[in-house]
């Protein structure tokens, strides 16, 4: 945040600082996450760390600043689905941000499981469409109720509480996730997150796919010379390369 610090005297002052912080976070997100493909979880951590201290010893100012940083973190994690549509708007009013914060604070409480785990990713609609094409071509995923796979992948990568996605071929699926990791599109803890959140179900057994199964399947897939696995990796890499080219 730039400019001379003014002491917090009212709730309006607190809201003004939040507005400035949010605008800066939005601009940084567009530059770092969308432009440079920085992982969302890393971006949030670095942004908050770089704004942690203020040049003021007033307890009221410090508390207000800490409160606003907490809101920024919550908005960019728990309520990112509310925040993301605002990134395409040419401008954002303070009233719109206040409405967003109110929706965030009054929405249904996320479960501890949902809040504790994240795949650390943020995909564009075009990337989701690309992944749908990969899944359909190599028969990787299937929705539980035959619904739209695009929406299902958004729920999967958002670790939506109670969501389940069927896996038609576990080795193909782990190759897909492993290449997303290689392209720095998801976090290294993806196996743990998928397990703990219970996001994947085997089509064959109808049971949740555990981390042990994901790990062993990945080891076998890496040892395999199957052309299909390499094709999946290439398709994911091409998606990454295309996004990097368009961001220039």
PDB file of C-alpha atoms in Angstrom:
ATOM      1  CA  UNK A   1       0.000   0.000   0.000  1.00  0.00           C
ATOM      2  CA  UNK A   2       1.316   3.398  -0.934  1.00  0.00           C
ATOM      3  CA  UNK A   3       0.933   6.844   0.564  1.00  0.00           C
ATOM      4  CA  UNK A   4       1.081   8.354   4.029  1.00  0.00           C
ATOM      5  CA  UNK A   5      -0.409   6.249   6.819  1.00  0.00           C
ATOM      6  CA  UNK A   6      -3.487   7.728   8.477  1.00  0.00           C
ATOM      7  CA  UNK A   7      -4.493   6.471  11.915  1.00  0.00           C
ATOM      8  CA  UNK A   8      -7.673   4.404  12.141  1.00  0.00           C
ATOM      9  CA  UNK A   9     -10.422   6.459  13.745  1.00  0.00           C
ATOM     10  CA  UNK A  10     -13.589   4.746  12.501  1.00  0.00           C
ATOM     11  CA  UNK A  11     -15.009   1.690  10.748  1.00  0.00           C
ATOM     12  CA  UNK A  12     -14.899   3.687   7.536  1.00  0.00           C
ATOM     13  CA  UNK A  13     -11.116   3.945   7.870  1.00  0.00           C
ATOM     14  CA  UNK A  14     -10.890   0.174   8.290  1.00  0.00           C
ATOM     15  CA  UNK A  15     -13.036  -0.408   5.205  1.00  0.00           C
ATOM     16  CA  UNK A  16     -10.987   2.080   3.197  1.00  0.00           C
ATOM     17  CA  UNK A  17      -7.796   0.189   3.990  1.00  0.00           C
ATOM     18  CA  UNK A  18      -9.429  -3.128   3.072  1.00  0.00           C
ATOM     19  CA  UNK A  19     -10.508  -1.657  -0.259  1.00  0.00           C
ATOM     20  CA  UNK A  20      -6.958  -0.507  -1.036  1.00  0.00           C
ATOM     21  CA  UNK A  21      -5.532  -3.875  -0.007  1.00  0.00           C
ATOM     22  CA  UNK A  22      -8.025  -5.787  -2.111  1.00  0.00           C
ATOM     23  CA  UNK A  23      -7.334  -3.706  -5.222  1.00  0.00           C
ATOM     24  CA  UNK A  24      -3.616  -4.272  -4.785  1.00  0.00           C
ATOM     25  CA  UNK A  25      -4.169  -8.007  -4.226  1.00  0.00           C
ATOM     26  CA  UNK A  26      -6.349  -8.181  -7.342  1.00  0.00           C
ATOM     27  CA  UNK A  27      -3.734  -6.441  -9.495  1.00  0.00           C
ATOM     28  CA  UNK A  28      -0.961  -8.616  -8.077  1.00  0.00           C
ATOM     29  CA  UNK A  29      -3.040 -11.746  -8.719  1.00  0.00           C
ATOM     30  CA  UNK A  30      -3.541 -10.813 -12.372  1.00  0.00           C
ATOM     31  CA  UNK A  31       0.175 -10.128 -12.748  1.00  0.00           C
ATOM     32  CA  UNK A  32       1.607 -13.045 -10.789  1.00  0.00           C
ATOM     33  CA  UNK A  33      -0.923 -15.894 -10.979  1.00  0.00           C
ATOM     34  CA  UNK A  34      -2.466 -15.207 -14.373  1.00  0.00           C
ATOM     35  CA  UNK A  35       0.589 -13.616 -15.956  1.00  0.00           C
ATOM     36  CA  UNK A  36       3.552 -15.512 -14.520  1.00  0.00           C
ATOM     37  CA  UNK A  37       1.627 -18.684 -13.565  1.00  0.00           C
ATOM     38  CA  UNK A  38       2.625 -18.436  -9.884  1.00  0.00           C
ATOM     39  CA  UNK A  39       0.704 -20.948  -7.778  1.00  0.00           C
ATOM     40  CA  UNK A  40      -2.253 -19.394  -5.974  1.00  0.00           C
ATOM     41  CA  UNK A  41      -1.279 -20.654  -2.515  1.00  0.00           C
ATOM     42  CA  UNK A  42       2.260 -19.285  -2.916  1.00  0.00           C
ATOM     43  CA  UNK A  43       0.919 -15.967  -4.170  1.00  0.00           C
ATOM     44  CA  UNK A  44      -1.370 -15.569  -1.159  1.00  0.00           C
ATOM     45  CA  UNK A  45       1.412 -16.391   1.293  1.00  0.00           C
ATOM     46  CA  UNK A  46       3.859 -13.971  -0.340  1.00  0.00           C
ATOM     47  CA  UNK A  47       1.319 -11.168  -0.678  1.00  0.00           C
ATOM     48  CA  UNK A  48       0.324 -11.360   2.974  1.00  0.00           C
ATOM     49  CA  UNK A  49       3.945 -11.587   4.117  1.00  0.00           C
ATOM     50  CA  UNK A  50       4.889  -8.505   2.115  1.00  0.00           C
ATOM     51  CA  UNK A  51       2.068  -6.499   3.741  1.00  0.00           C
ATOM     52  CA  UNK A  52       2.356  -7.801   7.296  1.00  0.00           C
ATOM     53  CA  UNK A  53       3.950  -4.749   8.910  1.00  0.00           C
ATOM     54  CA  UNK A  54       2.751  -1.152   8.899  1.00  0.00           C
ATOM     55  CA  UNK A  55       4.732   1.910   9.915  1.00  0.00           C
ATOM     56  CA  UNK A  56       2.641   2.582  13.004  1.00  0.00           C
ATOM     57  CA  UNK A  57       2.778   1.647  16.689  1.00  0.00           C
ATOM     58  CA  UNK A  58      -0.921   2.343  17.326  1.00  0.00           C
ATOM     59  CA  UNK A  59      -2.666  -0.816  18.557  1.00  0.00           C
ATOM     60  CA  UNK A  60      -5.926   0.130  16.857  1.00  0.00           C
ATOM     61  CA  UNK A  61      -4.178   0.525  13.499  1.00  0.00           C
ATOM     62  CA  UNK A  62      -2.296  -2.758  13.915  1.00  0.00           C
ATOM     63  CA  UNK A  63      -5.473  -4.644  14.805  1.00  0.00           C
ATOM     64  CA  UNK A  64      -7.362  -3.153  11.867  1.00  0.00           C
ATOM     65  CA  UNK A  65      -4.542  -4.059   9.482  1.00  0.00           C
ATOM     66  CA  UNK A  66      -4.344  -7.617  10.806  1.00  0.00           C
ATOM     67  CA  UNK A  67      -8.122  -7.959  10.482  1.00  0.00           C
ATOM     68  CA  UNK A  68      -7.990  -6.800   6.860  1.00  0.00           C
ATOM     69  CA  UNK A  69      -5.139  -9.156   5.978  1.00  0.00           C
ATOM     70  CA  UNK A  70      -7.159 -12.008   7.468  1.00  0.00           C
ATOM     71  CA  UNK A  71     -10.112 -11.057   5.275  1.00  0.00           C
ATOM     72  CA  UNK A  72      -7.877 -10.937   2.196  1.00  0.00           C
ATOM     73  CA  UNK A  73      -6.607 -14.430   2.963  1.00  0.00           C
ATOM     74  CA  UNK A  74     -10.127 -15.765   3.515  1.00  0.00           C
ATOM     75  CA  UNK A  75     -11.461 -14.145   0.343  1.00  0.00           C
ATOM     76  CA  UNK A  76      -8.662 -15.589  -1.790  1.00  0.00           C
ATOM     77  CA  UNK A  77      -9.059 -19.075  -0.319  1.00  0.00           C
ATOM     78  CA  UNK A  78     -12.420 -19.983   1.213  1.00  0.00           C
ATOM     79  CA  UNK A  79     -14.463 -17.582  -0.949  1.00  0.00           C
ATOM     80  CA  UNK A  80     -12.343 -17.437  -4.088  1.00  0.00           C
ATOM     81  CA  UNK A  81     -15.415 -18.444  -6.108  1.00  0.00           C
ATOM     82  CA  UNK A  82     -16.952 -15.111  -5.059  1.00  0.00           C
ATOM     83  CA  UNK A  83     -13.805 -13.105  -5.743  1.00  0.00           C
ATOM     84  CA  UNK A  84     -12.841 -14.475  -9.152  1.00  0.00           C
ATOM     85  CA  UNK A  85     -15.732 -12.915 -11.163  1.00  0.00           C
ATOM     86  CA  UNK A  86     -14.585  -9.463 -10.011  1.00  0.00           C
ATOM     87  CA  UNK A  87     -11.237  -9.859 -11.771  1.00  0.00           C
ATOM     88  CA  UNK A  88     -12.789  -9.343 -15.195  1.00  0.00           C
ATOM     89  CA  UNK A  89     -14.558  -6.134 -14.190  1.00  0.00           C
ATOM     90  CA  UNK A  90     -12.869  -2.949 -15.463  1.00  0.00           C
ATOM     91  CA  UNK A  91     -13.458  -1.322 -12.078  1.00  0.00           C
ATOM     92  CA  UNK A  92     -14.623  -2.261  -8.604  1.00  0.00           C
ATOM     93  CA  UNK A  93     -16.484   0.023  -6.238  1.00  0.00           C
ATOM     94  CA  UNK A  94     -16.114  -0.044  -2.483  1.00  0.00           C
ATOM     95  CA  UNK A  95     -19.814  -0.885  -2.200  1.00  0.00           C
ATOM     96  CA  UNK A  96     -19.284  -3.980  -4.363  1.00  0.00           C
ATOM     97  CA  UNK A  97     -16.409  -5.091  -2.166  1.00  0.00           C
ATOM     98  CA  UNK A  98     -18.520  -4.557   0.971  1.00  0.00           C
ATOM     99  CA  UNK A  99     -21.255  -6.729  -0.536  1.00  0.00           C
ATOM    100  CA  UNK A 100     -18.677  -9.395  -1.345  1.00  0.00           C
ATOM    101  CA  UNK A 101     -17.309  -9.363   2.200  1.00  0.00           C
ATOM    102  CA  UNK A 102     -20.831  -9.607   3.598  1.00  0.00           C
ATOM    103  CA  UNK A 103     -21.566 -12.631   1.384  1.00  0.00           C
ATOM    104  CA  UNK A 104     -18.329 -14.233   2.521  1.00  0.00           C
ATOM    105  CA  UNK A 105     -19.021 -13.660   6.218  1.00  0.00           C
ATOM    106  CA  UNK A 106     -22.617 -14.863   6.097  1.00  0.00           C
ATOM    107  CA  UNK A 107     -22.266 -17.865   3.765  1.00  0.00           C
ATOM    108  CA  UNK A 108     -22.395 -21.447   4.962  1.00  0.00           C
ATOM    109  CA  UNK A 109     -19.438 -22.461   7.090  1.00  0.00           C
ATOM    110  CA  UNK A 110     -16.908 -24.643   5.312  1.00  0.00           C
ATOM    111  CA  UNK A 111     -16.040 -27.916   6.982  1.00  0.00           C
ATOM    112  CA  UNK A 112     -12.637 -28.256   8.643  1.00  0.00           C
ATOM    113  CA  UNK A 113     -11.697 -30.837   6.034  1.00  0.00           C
ATOM    114  CA  UNK A 114     -12.497 -28.434   3.224  1.00  0.00           C
ATOM    115  CA  UNK A 115     -10.689 -25.519   4.813  1.00  0.00           C
ATOM    116  CA  UNK A 116      -7.586 -27.484   5.764  1.00  0.00           C
ATOM    117  CA  UNK A 117      -6.738 -28.826   2.311  1.00  0.00           C
ATOM    118  CA  UNK A 118      -6.152 -27.194  -1.038  1.00  0.00           C
ATOM    119  CA  UNK A 119      -4.668 -28.259  -4.364  1.00  0.00           C
ATOM    120  CA  UNK A 120      -3.181 -24.783  -4.632  1.00  0.00           C
ATOM    121  CA  UNK A 121      -4.467 -24.080  -8.106  1.00  0.00           C
ATOM    122  CA  UNK A 122      -6.531 -21.665 -10.137  1.00  0.00           C
ATOM    123  CA  UNK A 123      -7.540 -22.586 -13.681  1.00  0.00           C
ATOM    124  CA  UNK A 124      -9.043 -20.486 -16.441  1.00  0.00           C
ATOM    125  CA  UNK A 125     -12.169 -21.611 -18.281  1.00  0.00           C
ATOM    126  CA  UNK A 126      -9.979 -22.400 -21.284  1.00  0.00           C
ATOM    127  CA  UNK A 127      -7.713 -24.619 -19.198  1.00  0.00           C
ATOM    128  CA  UNK A 128     -10.733 -26.436 -17.770  1.00  0.00           C
ATOM    129  CA  UNK A 129     -12.033 -27.013 -21.309  1.00  0.00           C
ATOM    130  CA  UNK A 130      -8.621 -28.335 -22.317  1.00  0.00           C
ATOM    131  CA  UNK A 131      -8.620 -30.772 -19.381  1.00  0.00           C
ATOM    132  CA  UNK A 132     -12.121 -31.928 -20.262  1.00  0.00           C
ATOM    133  CA  UNK A 133     -10.854 -32.749 -23.756  1.00  0.00           C
ATOM    134  CA  UNK A 134      -7.929 -34.697 -22.286  1.00  0.00           C
ATOM    135  CA  UNK A 135     -10.254 -36.639 -19.989  1.00  0.00           C
ATOM    136  CA  UNK A 136     -12.661 -37.462 -22.791  1.00  0.00           C
ATOM    137  CA  UNK A 137      -9.936 -38.492 -25.235  1.00  0.00           C
ATOM    138  CA  UNK A 138      -8.188 -40.804 -22.774  1.00  0.00           C
ATOM    139  CA  UNK A 139     -11.273 -41.833 -20.787  1.00  0.00           C
ATOM    140  CA  UNK A 140      -9.951 -40.643 -17.410  1.00  0.00           C
ATOM    141  CA  UNK A 141     -12.859 -39.159 -15.446  1.00  0.00           C
ATOM    142  CA  UNK A 142     -16.606 -39.628 -15.275  1.00  0.00           C
ATOM    143  CA  UNK A 143     -19.140 -37.625 -13.279  1.00  0.00           C
ATOM    144  CA  UNK A 144     -21.222 -39.425 -10.681  1.00  0.00           C
ATOM    145  CA  UNK A 145     -24.537 -38.342 -12.182  1.00  0.00           C
ATOM    146  CA  UNK A 146     -23.637 -37.747 -15.822  1.00  0.00           C
ATOM    147  CA  UNK A 147     -23.495 -33.986 -15.279  1.00  0.00           C
ATOM    148  CA  UNK A 148     -21.200 -31.458 -16.959  1.00  0.00           C
ATOM    149  CA  UNK A 149     -17.543 -32.469 -16.634  1.00  0.00           C
ATOM    150  CA  UNK A 150     -16.396 -28.840 -16.733  1.00  0.00           C
ATOM    151  CA  UNK A 151     -18.324 -28.066 -13.559  1.00  0.00           C
ATOM    152  CA  UNK A 152     -17.107 -31.323 -12.035  1.00  0.00           C
ATOM    153  CA  UNK A 153     -13.452 -30.420 -12.615  1.00  0.00           C
ATOM    154  CA  UNK A 154     -14.012 -26.988 -11.084  1.00  0.00           C
ATOM    155  CA  UNK A 155     -15.463 -28.695  -8.004  1.00  0.00           C
ATOM    156  CA  UNK A 156     -12.574 -31.155  -7.923  1.00  0.00           C
ATOM    157  CA  UNK A 157      -9.828 -28.538  -8.083  1.00  0.00           C
ATOM    158  CA  UNK A 158     -11.736 -26.383  -5.617  1.00  0.00           C
ATOM    159  CA  UNK A 159     -11.878 -29.351  -3.188  1.00  0.00           C
ATOM    160  CA  UNK A 160     -15.626 -28.827  -2.828  1.00  0.00           C
ATOM    161  CA  UNK A 161     -16.960 -30.388   0.332  1.00  0.00           C
ATOM    162  CA  UNK A 162     -18.876 -33.618  -0.337  1.00  0.00           C
ATOM    163  CA  UNK A 163     -17.920 -33.729  -4.013  1.00  0.00           C
ATOM    164  CA  UNK A 164     -16.947 -37.022  -5.691  1.00  0.00           C
ATOM    165  CA  UNK A 165     -15.558 -37.671  -9.179  1.00  0.00           C
ATOM    166  CA  UNK A 166     -15.345 -41.134 -10.699  1.00  0.00           C
ATOM    167  CA  UNK A 167     -12.027 -42.341 -12.085  1.00  0.00           C
ATOM    168  CA  UNK A 168     -12.213 -44.734 -15.011  1.00  0.00           C
ATOM    169  CA  UNK A 169      -8.500 -45.579 -15.064  1.00  0.00           C
ATOM    170  CA  UNK A 170      -6.404 -44.806 -11.981  1.00  0.00           C
ATOM    171  CA  UNK A 171      -3.007 -44.886 -13.686  1.00  0.00           C
ATOM    172  CA  UNK A 172      -4.144 -42.451 -16.357  1.00  0.00           C
ATOM    173  CA  UNK A 173      -5.537 -40.194 -13.649  1.00  0.00           C
ATOM    174  CA  UNK A 174      -2.317 -40.141 -11.609  1.00  0.00           C
ATOM    175  CA  UNK A 175      -0.268 -39.437 -14.738  1.00  0.00           C
ATOM    176  CA  UNK A 176      -2.610 -36.524 -15.428  1.00  0.00           C
ATOM    177  CA  UNK A 177      -2.184 -35.109 -11.902  1.00  0.00           C
ATOM    178  CA  UNK A 178       1.559 -35.780 -11.883  1.00  0.00           C
ATOM    179  CA  UNK A 179       2.026 -33.780 -15.078  1.00  0.00           C
ATOM    180  CA  UNK A 180      -0.064 -30.929 -13.653  1.00  0.00           C
ATOM    181  CA  UNK A 181       2.445 -30.924 -10.793  1.00  0.00           C
ATOM    182  CA  UNK A 182       5.396 -31.009 -13.202  1.00  0.00           C
ATOM    183  CA  UNK A 183       3.927 -27.948 -14.915  1.00  0.00           C
ATOM    184  CA  UNK A 184       3.563 -26.206 -11.522  1.00  0.00           C
ATOM    185  CA  UNK A 185      -0.217 -26.104 -11.891  1.00  0.00           C
ATOM    186  CA  UNK A 186      -1.076 -27.925  -8.643  1.00  0.00           C
ATOM    187  CA  UNK A 187       0.603 -28.438  -5.278  1.00  0.00           C
ATOM    188  CA  UNK A 188       2.965 -31.260  -4.342  1.00  0.00           C
ATOM    189  CA  UNK A 189       0.526 -32.573  -1.756  1.00  0.00           C
ATOM    190  CA  UNK A 190      -2.100 -33.487  -4.369  1.00  0.00           C
ATOM    191  CA  UNK A 191      -2.190 -37.158  -3.362  1.00  0.00           C
ATOM    192  CA  UNK A 192      -2.827 -36.299   0.280  1.00  0.00           C
ATOM    193  CA  UNK A 193      -5.478 -33.708  -0.594  1.00  0.00           C
ATOM    194  CA  UNK A 194      -7.376 -36.043  -2.927  1.00  0.00           C
ATOM    195  CA  UNK A 195      -7.289 -38.741  -0.249  1.00  0.00           C
ATOM    196  CA  UNK A 196      -8.214 -36.645   2.793  1.00  0.00           C
ATOM    197  CA  UNK A 197     -11.012 -34.812   0.974  1.00  0.00           C
ATOM    198  CA  UNK A 198     -12.357 -38.053  -0.514  1.00  0.00           C
ATOM    199  CA  UNK A 199     -12.613 -36.547  -3.985  1.00  0.00           C
ATOM    200  CA  UNK A 200     -11.988 -39.594  -6.193  1.00  0.00           C
ATOM    201  CA  UNK A 201     -14.017 -42.793  -6.536  1.00  0.00           C
ATOM    202  CA  UNK A 202     -13.046 -45.849  -8.569  1.00  0.00           C
ATOM    203  CA  UNK A 203     -15.551 -46.759 -11.285  1.00  0.00           C
ATOM    204  CA  UNK A 204     -14.651 -50.430 -10.912  1.00  0.00           C
ATOM    205  CA  UNK A 205     -14.896 -50.821  -7.134  1.00  0.00           C
ATOM    206  CA  UNK A 206     -17.126 -47.888  -6.247  1.00  0.00           C
ATOM    207  CA  UNK A 207     -14.774 -47.120  -3.354  1.00  0.00           C
ATOM    208  CA  UNK A 208     -12.837 -43.975  -2.506  1.00  0.00           C
ATOM    209  CA  UNK A 209      -9.326 -43.964  -3.942  1.00  0.00           C
ATOM    210  CA  UNK A 210      -6.772 -43.697  -1.142  1.00  0.00           C
ATOM    211  CA  UNK A 211      -3.333 -42.140  -1.160  1.00  0.00           C
ATOM    212  CA  UNK A 212      -1.643 -45.550  -1.105  1.00  0.00           C
ATOM    213  CA  UNK A 213      -3.447 -46.498  -4.305  1.00  0.00           C
ATOM    214  CA  UNK A 214      -2.549 -43.188  -5.950  1.00  0.00           C
ATOM    215  CA  UNK A 215       1.107 -43.574  -4.972  1.00  0.00           C
ATOM    216  CA  UNK A 216       1.463 -47.184  -6.112  1.00  0.00           C
ATOM    217  CA  UNK A 217      -0.381 -46.478  -9.362  1.00  0.00           C
ATOM    218  CA  UNK A 218       1.929 -43.551 -10.097  1.00  0.00           C
ATOM    219  CA  UNK A 219       5.022 -45.691  -9.483  1.00  0.00           C
ATOM    220  CA  UNK A 220       3.736 -48.310 -11.911  1.00  0.00           C
ATOM    221  CA  UNK A 221       2.774 -45.698 -14.492  1.00  0.00           C
ATOM    222  CA  UNK A 222       6.229 -44.090 -14.319  1.00  0.00           C
ATOM    223  CA  UNK A 223       7.836 -47.496 -14.887  1.00  0.00           C
ATOM    224  CA  UNK A 224       5.592 -48.148 -17.879  1.00  0.00           C
ATOM    225  CA  UNK A 225       6.458 -47.261 -21.471  1.00  0.00           C
ATOM    226  CA  UNK A 226       2.801 -47.072 -22.506  1.00  0.00           C
ATOM    227  CA  UNK A 227       2.408 -44.453 -25.232  1.00  0.00           C
ATOM    228  CA  UNK A 228      -0.941 -43.362 -23.807  1.00  0.00           C
ATOM    229  CA  UNK A 229       0.662 -42.106 -20.594  1.00  0.00           C
ATOM    230  CA  UNK A 230       3.174 -40.048 -22.556  1.00  0.00           C
ATOM    231  CA  UNK A 231       0.353 -38.648 -24.684  1.00  0.00           C
ATOM    232  CA  UNK A 232      -1.498 -37.502 -21.564  1.00  0.00           C
ATOM    233  CA  UNK A 233       1.643 -35.777 -20.292  1.00  0.00           C
ATOM    234  CA  UNK A 234       2.185 -34.108 -23.639  1.00  0.00           C
ATOM    235  CA  UNK A 235      -1.419 -32.871 -23.740  1.00  0.00           C
ATOM    236  CA  UNK A 236      -1.116 -31.305 -20.266  1.00  0.00           C
ATOM    237  CA  UNK A 237       2.229 -29.730 -21.171  1.00  0.00           C
ATOM    238  CA  UNK A 238       0.754 -28.265 -24.359  1.00  0.00           C
ATOM    239  CA  UNK A 239      -2.029 -26.707 -22.272  1.00  0.00           C
ATOM    240  CA  UNK A 240       0.569 -25.099 -20.020  1.00  0.00           C
ATOM    241  CA  UNK A 241       2.650 -23.906 -22.977  1.00  0.00           C
ATOM    242  CA  UNK A 242      -0.382 -22.409 -24.690  1.00  0.00           C
ATOM    243  CA  UNK A 243      -1.344 -20.431 -21.590  1.00  0.00           C
ATOM    244  CA  UNK A 244       2.207 -19.113 -21.205  1.00  0.00           C
ATOM    245  CA  UNK A 245       2.263 -18.011 -24.831  1.00  0.00           C
ATOM    246  CA  UNK A 246      -1.064 -16.185 -24.541  1.00  0.00           C
ATOM    247  CA  UNK A 247       0.014 -14.383 -21.353  1.00  0.00           C
ATOM    248  CA  UNK A 248       2.927 -12.662 -23.132  1.00  0.00           C
TER     249      UNK A 248
END
